[in-house]
Amino acid sequence: MSQVLDIERYDLNIKSNNSSHHTELCKEERLIVRRGQPFNVSLHLKAGSKKFKPSETSFTLTVETGPRPRKESGTKVCFGLHDSTVDTEWSASATNDPSGNTVSVTINSSPNAPIGLYSLTVDQEGQKTTLGRFTLLFNAWCPRDAVYMRSEMKRQEYVLAQHGQVFRGTYKRIKGTPWNFGQFGPGILDICLKILDKNPKFVSDADQDCSARRNPIYVTRVLSAMINSNDDHGVLVGNWGKVTDGVRPGQWIGSGDILRQWAESGPVRYGQCWVFAAVACTGRTTSCSPPSSSVPWLVVTNFGSAHDSNANLMIENLYDEDGERIPGRDSIWNFHVWVDSWMTRPDLGEEFDGWQTSDPTPQEKSEGVYCCGPASLRAIKEGELTKKYDAPFIFAEVNADVVDLVRKSNGQLVKIGGSPKSVGQFISTKAVGSNERLDITHEYKYPEGSKEERQVYEKAQHHNKLQQRGEEPELRLKIKLADNMIVGSDFEVCAVFTNSSKQTKTCNFLFVAKAVDYNGKLGEKCGSASDKVEVPSGEERRLCLRLKYDSYMSVITSDRLINLSAVTVDKQSNDYHKAEKTIVLDEPVIKIKLVREAKVNQSGMAELSLLNPLPELLQDCSFTIDGVGLTDGKPITLRIGTVGPKREAKASVELSPSITGPSVLLVNFDSDKLRNIKSFINVMVNE
């Protein structure tokens, strides 16, 4: 019979284990380890009891996860002591310390174990002692893990970074918006685990779901569905219209508030694509979004992002004979934001390992649920659209061709233009180790118009005829913008029609300005002009619009976007020309100044200011501030009332630095007329 140890107490060695497993940023007193990597537990024996002798003492360790753990599903594993641990499965070894009163047990988890919350028990000849609970995460540091990433700099950025940049605007004016992922904040780890436990697959078969959590592909897909609330009481409700009963999507500056609200009271109102993506990226803590799962994730913005509603890999814009747009289901978003995650794809083949795109914004259903991905970037780039999951939809988002059609009164469709290059531009993410924008368009597709890109498109859409590329057109229509277009000012834009043919051209000339949402949905008109023009050979004609503050401010959204559309129509010759451009109005700048040096556990002070550029009063003005280790774990809102035209909004905020090292202070300004103005500064907290 084996010797039974008389255990007085045990120690999970939380501080040292968490440090070696890169989870020490989670300040909670709990053991958080990564799979495929050893951790140590100390068993303290009662004074005077028999010492541990490897040759005479043996015990079994049991780890269990989920509400109904089973050996058959791998949610319950029993393993004994060996001379040393192995890195391919659950294993353990033990040694005596010099005093003989402490047994150090080294446990190595399987690199293929399900992630989640575990219990740990030691069994000595039927005498069981519960040693506690621990959380197991994916491990980007373990070569045998499906999410292994070689570069330490990239692991720091894509797994551990608590701040990021979400790029928004238009491809002509790209602006980074700061975001606080806050994956190591109080309670976030448990909330991310709760998200997994609330998904319908867990409710249907908890053990099967927990077992499947060994696979980052599965976890990514579950999170893609659970970040939106369309099918499953997930985290966020989407809203692309007027907000009357919740938080406007542009007001959020971090994930922590959203996740805590969901944990307390269910789906949070409201989000749009960048909010869905950023919250998903915070999910990495435990599951497959950065902190929650520790799968490497990054936030990606696609400018000129197509929404192909009928899966023909083309965006068809319809117009009537007068050049007015006919609403349809196809659309091109000014920008769209999703997430990429790093993992192997044994279901597709090793050539499809690496970055995978998934999208938690509810757009179309996939296998009956509002989710999207993960789809291999390699599959998207090469047009391999039979590869799981949702590759055709994502391919169209970055590489659909655009066709402009006029519907004649007899129903005939006449092609008036289009572009193979306007979709999928300046695909962007935050650069490793800096706040600069990194262009990753080449990861998704070959250079636009190149032989490789056209071959891929032809392979992806072999059933559609490729558009013809002609020579330089004889008639050209383009839109010219003013140099300064700051919100609050009046400015002029012009449509220019050039006739390079040998004949005089006569046509109707229409130029319209409309408000537009970032997802491409047109709003109300804020300016228009029309004329019948005669353009001799070699000459040009201009049609200009004076866009006045009084006309556009009441119709534009908080994204400050205006769509300009110019059309020339010659009905006799069926000759149509079109030019379109979306402009984003410049916003005022928030100035942030640290009054005194930030030191840990000493109050700091920051001064904030913003000049009101509008010719009228701003009401309900406020600054909201957030920063990991700077604001006591939650955002601070400072309400400052009204600010007159061309006057400054000012505020001071007291900071509470609690963690040494680099951090980021995020600031959002909000009011009744100017919304979602954001800025940030880097802060170094010293001892």
XYZ file of C-alpha atoms in Angstrom:
687
model
C 0.000 0.000 0.000
C 1.263 3.497 -0.863
C 2.154 5.941 1.875
C -0.574 8.577 2.549
C 0.636 12.147 3.031
C -0.772 14.070 5.995
C -1.542 17.384 4.245
C -2.025 20.359 6.582
C -2.509 22.990 3.881
C -1.698 23.663 0.251
C -0.462 26.634 -1.745
C -1.313 27.265 -5.410
C 1.675 29.639 -5.660
C -0.504 32.150 -7.453
C 2.003 34.969 -7.761
C 4.887 32.927 -9.193
C 2.671 30.751 -11.421
C 0.752 33.695 -12.853
C 3.993 35.528 -13.545
C 5.523 32.622 -15.471
C 2.240 32.150 -17.381
C 1.957 35.847 -18.355
C -1.282 36.376 -16.423
C 0.031 38.541 -13.595
C -1.696 41.622 -15.044
C -4.947 40.129 -13.794
C -4.649 41.421 -10.238
C -7.214 39.039 -8.741
C -5.985 36.461 -6.220
C -6.596 33.400 -8.358
C -4.544 30.911 -10.316
C -4.637 31.577 -14.061
C -2.411 29.368 -16.201
C -1.919 28.570 -19.864
C -2.236 25.116 -21.320
C 0.785 23.034 -22.280
C 2.967 24.789 -19.701
C 3.883 23.507 -16.204
C 2.749 25.142 -12.972
C 3.631 24.311 -9.366
C 1.507 23.511 -6.317
C 2.966 23.159 -2.812
C 1.603 20.596 -0.310
C 2.572 21.510 3.260
C 2.652 18.464 5.530
C 1.795 18.433 9.222
C 4.753 18.712 11.553
C 6.109 15.303 12.534
C 4.329 13.469 9.741
C 6.100 11.078 7.417
C 8.136 12.682 4.663
C 7.347 12.279 0.997
C 9.344 9.475 -0.638
C 8.865 9.064 -4.382
C 9.459 5.329 -4.169
C 6.844 4.853 -1.429
C 4.314 7.613 -2.060
C 1.916 7.844 -4.937
C -1.271 9.763 -5.465
C -3.627 10.636 -8.281
C -4.519 14.131 -9.396
C -7.894 14.878 -10.973
C -8.781 17.983 -12.993
C -12.387 18.693 -13.991
C -14.115 21.414 -15.966
C -17.779 22.062 -16.712
C -20.933 21.144 -14.780
C -20.899 17.437 -15.776
C -17.262 16.422 -16.372
C -16.617 13.094 -18.101
C -13.419 11.221 -18.924
C -14.806 10.315 -22.341
C -15.055 13.968 -23.368
C -11.776 15.052 -21.831
C -13.476 17.359 -19.322
C -12.274 15.072 -16.525
C -8.708 13.767 -16.459
C -6.993 11.630 -13.797
C -3.220 11.222 -13.812
C -0.570 9.975 -11.420
C 2.985 10.931 -10.536
C 5.944 10.262 -12.825
C 9.641 10.995 -12.656
C 9.047 14.049 -14.849
C 6.200 15.733 -16.678
C 5.546 15.400 -20.396
C 4.422 18.229 -22.669
C 1.822 16.312 -24.697
C -0.766 15.434 -22.030
C -1.779 16.053 -18.431
C 1.081 14.839 -16.234
C 2.696 15.478 -12.846
C 5.906 14.972 -10.906
C 6.782 15.720 -7.266
C 9.860 16.525 -5.193
C 10.627 17.158 -1.519
C 11.981 20.470 -0.350
C 15.118 20.290 1.853
C 13.084 20.584 5.072
C 11.035 17.556 4.171
C 7.810 19.299 5.231
C 6.764 20.524 1.789
C 6.062 18.571 -1.387
C 6.376 20.536 -4.600
C 4.068 19.135 -7.289
C 4.671 20.155 -10.894
C 1.622 19.805 -13.153
C 1.753 20.091 -16.928
C -1.580 20.513 -18.695
C -2.286 19.126 -22.126
C -1.677 21.638 -24.951
C -4.997 20.402 -26.337
C -7.041 20.695 -23.128
C -10.357 22.588 -23.110
C -9.970 26.116 -21.778
C -12.098 27.210 -18.824
C -12.475 26.983 -15.053
C -11.071 23.788 -13.462
C -11.083 22.115 -10.066
C -7.960 20.277 -8.824
C -8.178 17.300 -6.457
C -5.578 14.922 -4.993
C -6.678 11.335 -4.299
C -4.643 9.188 -1.884
C -6.035 5.660 -1.669
C -9.593 7.069 -1.799
C -8.842 9.947 0.579
C -9.585 13.065 -1.507
C -8.354 16.583 -0.821
C -9.568 19.526 -2.902
C -6.623 21.767 -3.711
C -8.626 24.570 -5.271
C -9.656 25.961 -8.636
C -7.748 27.433 -11.528
C -8.489 28.937 -14.928
C -6.849 27.435 -18.012
C -6.267 29.572 -21.115
C -4.949 29.044 -24.614
C -1.191 29.511 -24.811
C 0.448 31.575 -27.553
C 3.820 30.784 -25.878
C 3.482 26.978 -26.264
C 4.699 25.492 -29.589
C 2.247 22.597 -29.280
C -0.777 24.877 -28.814
C -2.942 25.653 -31.859
C -2.548 29.386 -31.171
C 1.255 29.397 -30.837
C 2.893 32.558 -32.143
C 6.674 32.753 -32.551
C 7.238 36.483 -32.118
C 7.403 37.772 -28.528
C 6.684 41.324 -29.712
C 3.524 40.144 -31.438
C 2.460 38.121 -28.390
C 2.832 41.251 -26.275
C 0.705 43.207 -28.751
C -1.941 40.671 -29.713
C -2.390 38.863 -26.377
C -1.363 41.206 -23.564
C -1.896 44.798 -24.763
C -4.792 46.439 -22.902
C -5.138 49.443 -25.214
C -5.561 49.669 -28.946
C -6.582 51.771 -31.921
C -9.716 51.330 -34.018
C -9.404 53.052 -37.388
C -12.475 54.830 -38.743
C -13.509 57.500 -41.267
C -13.060 57.123 -45.024
C -10.096 55.828 -46.994
C -9.223 59.449 -47.810
C -9.288 60.488 -44.140
C -8.399 57.629 -41.828
C -8.379 58.397 -38.133
C -7.408 56.161 -35.229
C -9.813 56.006 -32.301
C -8.375 54.832 -28.967
C -10.027 51.889 -27.205
C -9.498 50.414 -23.748
C -9.771 46.619 -24.039
C -9.213 46.266 -20.289
C -9.081 42.482 -20.455
C -7.351 42.212 -17.088
C -9.794 44.490 -15.299
C -11.766 43.414 -12.189
C -14.271 40.684 -12.996
C -13.614 40.619 -16.759
C -12.203 37.083 -16.778
C -15.319 35.654 -15.100
C -17.592 37.640 -17.411
C -15.830 36.217 -20.473
C -16.290 32.707 -19.076
C -19.938 33.538 -18.465
C -20.321 34.510 -22.125
C -19.234 31.001 -23.095
C -21.584 29.442 -20.529
C -24.562 31.399 -21.859
C -24.184 30.299 -25.452
C -26.997 28.028 -26.764
C -24.628 25.129 -27.422
C -23.681 25.050 -23.732
C -27.339 25.168 -22.730
C -28.116 22.306 -25.109
C -25.205 20.024 -24.124
C -22.857 21.513 -21.527
C -20.287 18.725 -21.522
C -20.000 18.584 -25.308
C -19.635 22.369 -25.420
C -16.971 22.401 -22.688
C -15.095 19.617 -24.458
C -15.173 21.560 -27.735
C -13.510 24.527 -26.017
C -10.169 22.831 -26.667
C -10.522 24.085 -30.243
C -9.903 27.816 -30.913
C -11.928 27.534 -34.129
C -14.974 26.509 -32.105
C -14.459 29.151 -29.430
C -13.968 31.891 -32.023
C -17.221 30.944 -33.717
C -19.127 30.894 -30.419
C -17.804 34.341 -29.503
C -18.672 35.702 -32.935
C -22.290 34.750 -32.206
C -22.361 35.741 -28.518
C -20.946 39.266 -28.838
C -24.152 40.227 -30.658
C -27.546 39.581 -29.071
C -29.548 38.608 -32.149
C -29.971 34.890 -31.403
C -28.839 34.274 -27.864
C -29.084 37.176 -25.381
C -25.486 38.004 -26.199
C -23.569 41.086 -25.168
C -24.541 43.903 -27.541
C -27.650 45.094 -29.367
C -26.894 46.701 -32.718
C -28.396 50.057 -33.693
C -27.697 51.966 -36.904
C -30.487 54.495 -36.421
C -31.511 57.128 -33.896
C -30.797 56.197 -30.273
C -33.496 57.072 -27.734
C -33.173 54.384 -25.063
C -29.534 53.490 -24.581
C -25.921 54.543 -25.079
C -24.962 55.809 -28.532
C -22.308 53.482 -30.004
C -19.851 56.336 -30.420
C -19.891 57.143 -26.698
C -18.126 53.945 -25.650
C -14.366 54.186 -25.113
C -13.721 50.754 -23.617
C -15.041 47.223 -23.223
C -15.163 46.971 -19.421
C -18.364 48.977 -18.891
C -20.140 47.059 -21.655
C -19.189 43.634 -20.303
C -20.080 44.521 -16.711
C -23.471 45.889 -17.785
C -24.177 42.699 -19.719
C -23.202 40.526 -16.728
C -25.557 42.493 -14.479
C -28.596 43.018 -16.686
C -28.277 41.329 -20.083
C -27.852 42.712 -23.632
C -26.381 46.219 -23.711
C -27.793 48.970 -25.919
C -26.090 49.857 -28.316
C -23.175 48.889 -30.549
C -21.982 49.204 -34.114
C -19.248 47.310 -35.911
C -16.212 48.814 -34.162
C -17.821 48.268 -30.755
C -18.706 44.635 -31.562
C -15.142 44.001 -32.759
C -13.423 45.743 -29.833
C -15.529 43.889 -27.248
C -14.803 40.599 -29.033
C -11.113 41.454 -28.798
C -11.484 41.825 -25.026
C -12.954 38.335 -24.938
C -9.452 37.012 -25.600
C -8.985 36.848 -21.814
C -10.508 33.429 -21.480
C -11.728 32.179 -24.686
C -10.723 33.412 -28.039
C -10.643 37.094 -27.698
C -7.464 38.527 -26.356
C -7.537 38.423 -22.623
C -10.295 35.982 -22.150
C -8.871 33.222 -24.225
C -5.385 34.363 -24.936
C -5.691 33.594 -28.589
C -3.802 36.366 -30.444
C -6.434 38.769 -31.810
C -6.318 42.104 -33.593
C -8.944 44.646 -34.650
C -9.107 45.216 -38.425
C -10.789 48.020 -40.412
C -11.731 47.564 -44.070
C -12.400 50.827 -45.926
C -14.928 50.550 -48.736
C -16.374 47.350 -47.283
C -18.929 45.569 -49.448
C -22.082 43.912 -48.140
C -22.992 41.409 -50.853
C -26.577 40.389 -50.121
C -27.084 37.872 -52.945
C -23.663 36.132 -52.904
C -22.786 36.980 -56.525
C -19.554 38.724 -55.454
C -20.751 41.961 -57.068
C -22.243 45.166 -55.691
C -24.954 46.416 -58.032
C -25.935 50.077 -57.676
C -29.219 50.913 -59.409
C -30.288 54.375 -60.619
C -33.381 55.677 -62.363
C -33.261 57.569 -65.665
C -32.827 60.894 -63.840
C -29.774 59.678 -61.952
C -31.526 59.159 -58.613
C -30.394 56.151 -56.567
C -32.831 53.229 -56.280
C -32.535 51.568 -52.833
C -31.292 47.968 -52.831
C -29.873 45.362 -50.438
C -26.299 45.567 -51.697
C -24.240 48.290 -50.058
C -20.708 49.552 -49.535
C -19.852 50.663 -46.021
C -17.417 53.566 -45.681
C -15.632 51.299 -43.253
C -16.323 48.057 -41.457
C -14.470 46.600 -38.473
C -13.917 42.945 -37.576
C -11.273 40.855 -35.814
C -8.494 38.538 -36.957
C -7.227 35.720 -34.739
C -4.147 33.523 -35.036
C -4.488 29.714 -35.050
C -3.857 26.535 -36.969
C -6.551 25.114 -39.272
C -6.264 21.322 -39.184
C -9.760 21.184 -40.706
C -8.481 22.948 -43.859
C -4.804 22.006 -44.107
C -1.643 23.619 -42.804
C -1.391 26.022 -45.761
C -4.421 27.800 -44.264
C -2.868 28.237 -40.800
C -2.270 31.742 -39.484
C -4.626 34.715 -39.358
C -8.351 33.980 -39.507
C -11.126 36.567 -39.944
C -14.271 36.508 -37.823
C -16.963 39.149 -37.490
C -19.325 39.549 -34.500
C -21.397 42.305 -36.163
C -24.778 40.733 -37.076
C -25.049 41.073 -40.870
C -26.010 37.703 -42.348
C -26.740 34.313 -40.809
C -24.208 31.489 -40.937
C -25.558 27.985 -40.323
C -28.733 29.628 -38.995
C -26.989 31.963 -36.526
C -25.790 35.559 -36.763
C -22.053 34.936 -36.754
C -19.247 34.994 -39.287
C -15.974 33.072 -39.556
C -13.347 32.151 -38.797
C -12.188 32.231 -42.408
C -8.539 31.815 -43.375
C -6.940 34.943 -44.821
C -5.020 32.662 -47.156
C -8.310 31.233 -48.446
C -9.718 34.733 -48.943
C -6.642 35.965 -50.779
C -6.511 32.920 -53.058
C -10.273 32.814 -53.729
C -10.689 29.399 -52.083
C -14.312 30.028 -51.223
C -15.249 26.445 -50.354
C -13.139 26.653 -47.190
C -14.908 27.103 -43.860
C -16.302 29.452 -42.575
C -18.132 32.154 -44.583
C -15.267 32.772 -47.008
C -17.536 34.005 -49.872
C -19.058 36.767 -47.742
C -15.683 37.981 -46.452
C -14.123 37.707 -49.930
C -16.849 40.019 -51.252
C -16.275 42.468 -48.401
C -12.705 43.053 -49.569
C -12.777 42.199 -53.282
C -16.244 42.516 -54.836
C -16.545 44.386 -58.123
C -18.959 47.323 -58.319
C -21.384 47.815 -61.217
C -23.526 50.949 -61.722
C -26.743 50.348 -63.641
C -29.568 52.567 -64.894
C -33.037 51.033 -64.937
C -34.917 52.352 -67.976
C -38.661 52.907 -67.917
C -39.079 49.707 -69.969
C -37.183 47.695 -67.322
C -33.966 47.456 -69.327
C -30.744 47.747 -67.320
C -27.970 49.848 -68.839
C -24.486 49.705 -67.403
C -23.120 53.199 -66.862
C -19.954 52.436 -64.944
C -18.461 50.666 -62.007
C -15.116 49.786 -60.519
C -13.076 46.681 -59.757
C -10.944 48.686 -57.310
C -13.217 50.640 -54.959
C -13.958 47.778 -52.545
C -11.431 46.744 -49.894
C -9.057 49.685 -49.575
C -6.433 50.497 -46.952
C -7.279 47.497 -44.755
C -5.826 48.661 -41.454
C -4.804 47.598 -37.981
C -2.626 48.990 -35.218
C 1.107 48.455 -35.715
C 2.990 46.289 -33.222
C 4.480 48.417 -30.458
C 3.099 51.773 -31.620
C -0.163 53.609 -32.313
C 0.617 53.942 -36.019
C -1.632 52.468 -38.693
C -0.386 49.286 -40.373
C -1.750 48.567 -43.858
C -2.481 44.839 -44.236
C -4.409 44.936 -47.530
C -1.802 42.602 -49.058
C -2.769 39.930 -46.518
C -6.300 39.844 -47.945
C -5.731 40.246 -51.672
C -3.216 40.783 -54.427
C -2.668 44.357 -55.692
C -5.825 45.707 -57.304
C -5.870 45.221 -61.063
C -2.876 42.888 -61.024
C -2.907 39.671 -63.008
C -2.982 37.631 -59.775
C -5.901 39.606 -58.346
C -7.980 39.219 -61.497
C -7.189 35.507 -61.684
C -8.324 35.072 -58.098
C -11.517 37.017 -58.783
C -12.200 34.923 -61.886
C -11.681 31.735 -59.897
C -13.958 33.002 -57.139
C -16.675 34.058 -59.555
C -16.236 31.821 -62.563
C -19.944 32.122 -63.350
C -19.834 35.896 -63.811
C -18.364 37.677 -66.778
C -15.464 39.952 -65.908
C -15.906 43.644 -66.499
C -14.092 45.054 -69.486
C -11.255 47.508 -68.896
C -11.234 50.106 -71.669
C -8.843 52.926 -72.399
C -9.049 56.409 -70.894
C -12.695 57.571 -71.351
C -13.498 60.486 -73.601
C -15.903 61.925 -71.023
C -14.849 62.251 -67.412
C -16.741 63.297 -64.317
C -15.018 63.952 -60.988
C -15.616 65.753 -57.708
C -13.279 68.366 -56.225
C -13.272 69.235 -52.528
C -12.423 72.311 -50.485
C -9.197 72.322 -48.467
C -10.837 72.966 -45.078
C -14.051 71.188 -44.214
C -14.350 71.444 -40.437
C -17.720 70.811 -38.840
C -19.402 74.161 -38.178
C -18.109 75.898 -41.321
C -19.622 76.536 -44.757
C -17.624 75.203 -47.711
C -17.869 74.577 -51.443
C -17.580 71.361 -53.448
C -17.667 71.085 -57.231
C -18.440 68.421 -59.838
C -16.300 68.775 -62.987
C -17.427 67.301 -66.341
C -14.654 67.139 -68.973
C -15.239 66.463 -72.676
C -12.175 64.978 -74.362
C -14.108 63.740 -77.380
C -14.167 65.468 -80.775
C -17.851 66.414 -80.517
C -19.854 68.846 -78.413
C -21.851 67.071 -75.705
C -25.190 68.197 -74.294
C -26.547 66.621 -71.116
C -28.424 67.113 -67.874
C -26.019 67.675 -64.952
C -27.113 66.731 -61.405
C -25.075 67.180 -58.193
C -26.525 66.040 -54.834
C -25.215 66.005 -51.251
C -26.820 63.683 -48.690
C -26.051 62.632 -45.154
C -24.760 59.055 -44.985
C -24.155 56.546 -42.216
C -20.788 54.808 -42.044
C -22.514 51.655 -43.306
C -23.428 53.385 -46.570
C -27.103 54.050 -45.793
C -28.098 57.359 -47.335
C -29.975 59.924 -45.272
C -31.614 63.245 -45.994
C -30.466 65.719 -48.647
C -28.385 68.686 -47.486
C -27.724 70.313 -50.851
C -28.354 69.914 -54.579
C -27.803 71.652 -57.904
C -28.800 70.844 -61.485
C -28.245 72.310 -64.925
C -28.474 71.501 -68.596
C -24.994 71.982 -70.015
C -23.370 72.100 -73.434
C -19.716 71.124 -73.330
C -17.627 71.780 -76.469
C -14.767 69.480 -77.364
C -11.749 69.919 -75.105
C -13.610 71.948 -72.474
C -15.093 71.353 -69.043
C -18.114 72.506 -67.069
C -18.436 72.860 -63.310
C -21.459 72.473 -61.091
C -20.773 73.676 -57.541
C -22.559 73.304 -54.225
C -22.218 75.595 -51.237
C -22.751 73.290 -48.256
C -23.955 75.435 -45.381
C -23.812 74.545 -41.710
C -27.530 75.278 -41.298
C -28.323 72.732 -44.028
C -26.050 69.809 -43.149
C -25.815 69.894 -39.345
C -29.418 68.856 -38.760
C -29.185 65.768 -40.992
C -25.667 64.320 -40.557
C -24.943 61.621 -37.976
C -22.285 61.705 -35.268
C -19.893 60.193 -37.844
C -20.028 63.557 -39.709
C -20.197 61.935 -43.158
C -21.657 63.487 -46.338
C -22.120 61.598 -49.622
C -21.576 63.604 -52.820
C -23.030 62.169 -56.040
C -22.741 63.713 -59.500
C -24.490 62.348 -62.594
C -24.647 63.477 -66.225
C -27.481 62.104 -68.365
C -27.944 62.176 -72.136
C -31.192 60.239 -72.598
C -31.103 60.409 -76.397
C -27.812 58.531 -76.635
C -28.234 56.527 -73.405
C -24.976 58.141 -72.250
C -24.625 58.236 -68.440
C -21.669 59.193 -66.279
C -21.375 59.105 -62.510
C -18.924 60.213 -59.822
C -19.312 59.655 -56.104
C -17.323 60.622 -53.048
C -17.909 60.470 -49.298
C -16.373 63.203 -47.176
C -15.852 63.270 -43.424
C -15.960 66.663 -41.754
C -12.952 67.505 -39.628
C -13.594 67.562 -35.895
C -12.160 69.760 -33.146
C -9.194 68.470 -31.158
C -9.262 67.584 -27.465
C -6.185 68.948 -25.723
C -4.933 66.829 -22.802
C -2.258 68.059 -20.415
C -0.826 66.253 -17.385
C -0.394 68.899 -14.696
C 1.999 66.811 -12.629
C 3.968 63.616 -13.000
C 2.010 60.397 -12.574
C 3.275 58.381 -9.604
C 1.826 55.150 -8.282
C -0.562 55.540 -5.328
C -0.345 59.338 -5.557
C -3.133 61.443 -7.018
C -2.442 63.023 -10.395
C -4.205 65.698 -12.399
C -5.048 66.145 -16.072
C -6.472 69.264 -17.737
C -8.820 68.865 -20.710
C -10.017 71.432 -23.248
C -11.867 71.569 -26.572
C -12.783 74.581 -28.729
C -16.423 74.656 -29.873
C -16.174 75.271 -33.673
C -19.937 75.652 -34.143
C -21.679 79.014 -34.534
C -24.122 78.063 -31.772
C -24.323 76.926 -28.164
C -23.355 73.369 -27.132
C -25.494 71.860 -24.375
C -25.092 68.812 -22.115
C -21.319 68.889 -22.575
C -19.175 66.274 -20.841
C -15.733 64.685 -20.866
C -15.415 60.935 -20.127
C -11.999 59.617 -19.092
C -10.744 56.043 -18.825
C -7.368 54.401 -18.432
C -6.033 51.109 -17.085
C -4.561 51.771 -13.660
C -5.457 55.479 -13.848
C -9.174 55.821 -13.090
C -9.745 53.272 -10.330
C -11.086 50.603 -12.687
C -13.991 52.536 -14.212
C -14.613 55.532 -16.496
C -15.009 59.005 -14.980
C -17.547 61.414 -16.495
C -17.238 65.170 -15.906
C -20.362 67.165 -16.811
C -19.655 70.801 -17.689
C -23.038 72.086 -18.927
C -23.115 74.592 -21.800
C -20.324 76.008 -23.959
C -20.818 79.070 -26.154
C -19.945 79.357 -29.858
C -16.199 79.558 -30.506
C -15.595 79.139 -26.747
C -13.580 76.432 -24.949
C -14.950 73.528 -22.955
C -12.608 72.963 -20.000
C -12.320 70.435 -17.192
C -9.807 69.000 -14.745
C -9.788 65.396 -13.596
C -8.012 63.742 -10.698
C -6.208 60.518 -11.594
C -5.548 57.560 -9.293
C -2.436 55.752 -10.619
C -2.353 52.227 -9.173
C 0.036 50.355 -11.494
C 3.571 51.337 -12.468
C 4.561 51.364 -16.114
C 3.068 52.670 -19.367
C -0.655 53.316 -19.689
C -2.998 55.299 -21.914
C -5.485 57.984 -20.859
C -8.523 57.957 -23.158
C -10.849 60.981 -23.379
C -14.266 61.321 -25.051
C -16.176 64.615 -25.468
C -19.938 64.523 -25.880
C -22.699 67.128 -26.236
C -26.065 67.627 -27.894
C -24.530 68.652 -31.252
C -20.904 67.473 -31.183
C -20.529 63.810 -30.308
C -17.908 61.098 -30.172
C -14.868 63.387 -30.202
C -11.989 61.266 -28.912
C -8.332 61.656 -28.055
C -5.656 60.069 -25.869
C -2.193 60.513 -24.439
C 0.399 57.982 -23.327
C 1.105 58.107 -19.591
C 4.114 56.669 -17.782
C 3.365 55.903 -14.131
C 6.530 55.981 -12.035
C 7.285 54.575 -8.605
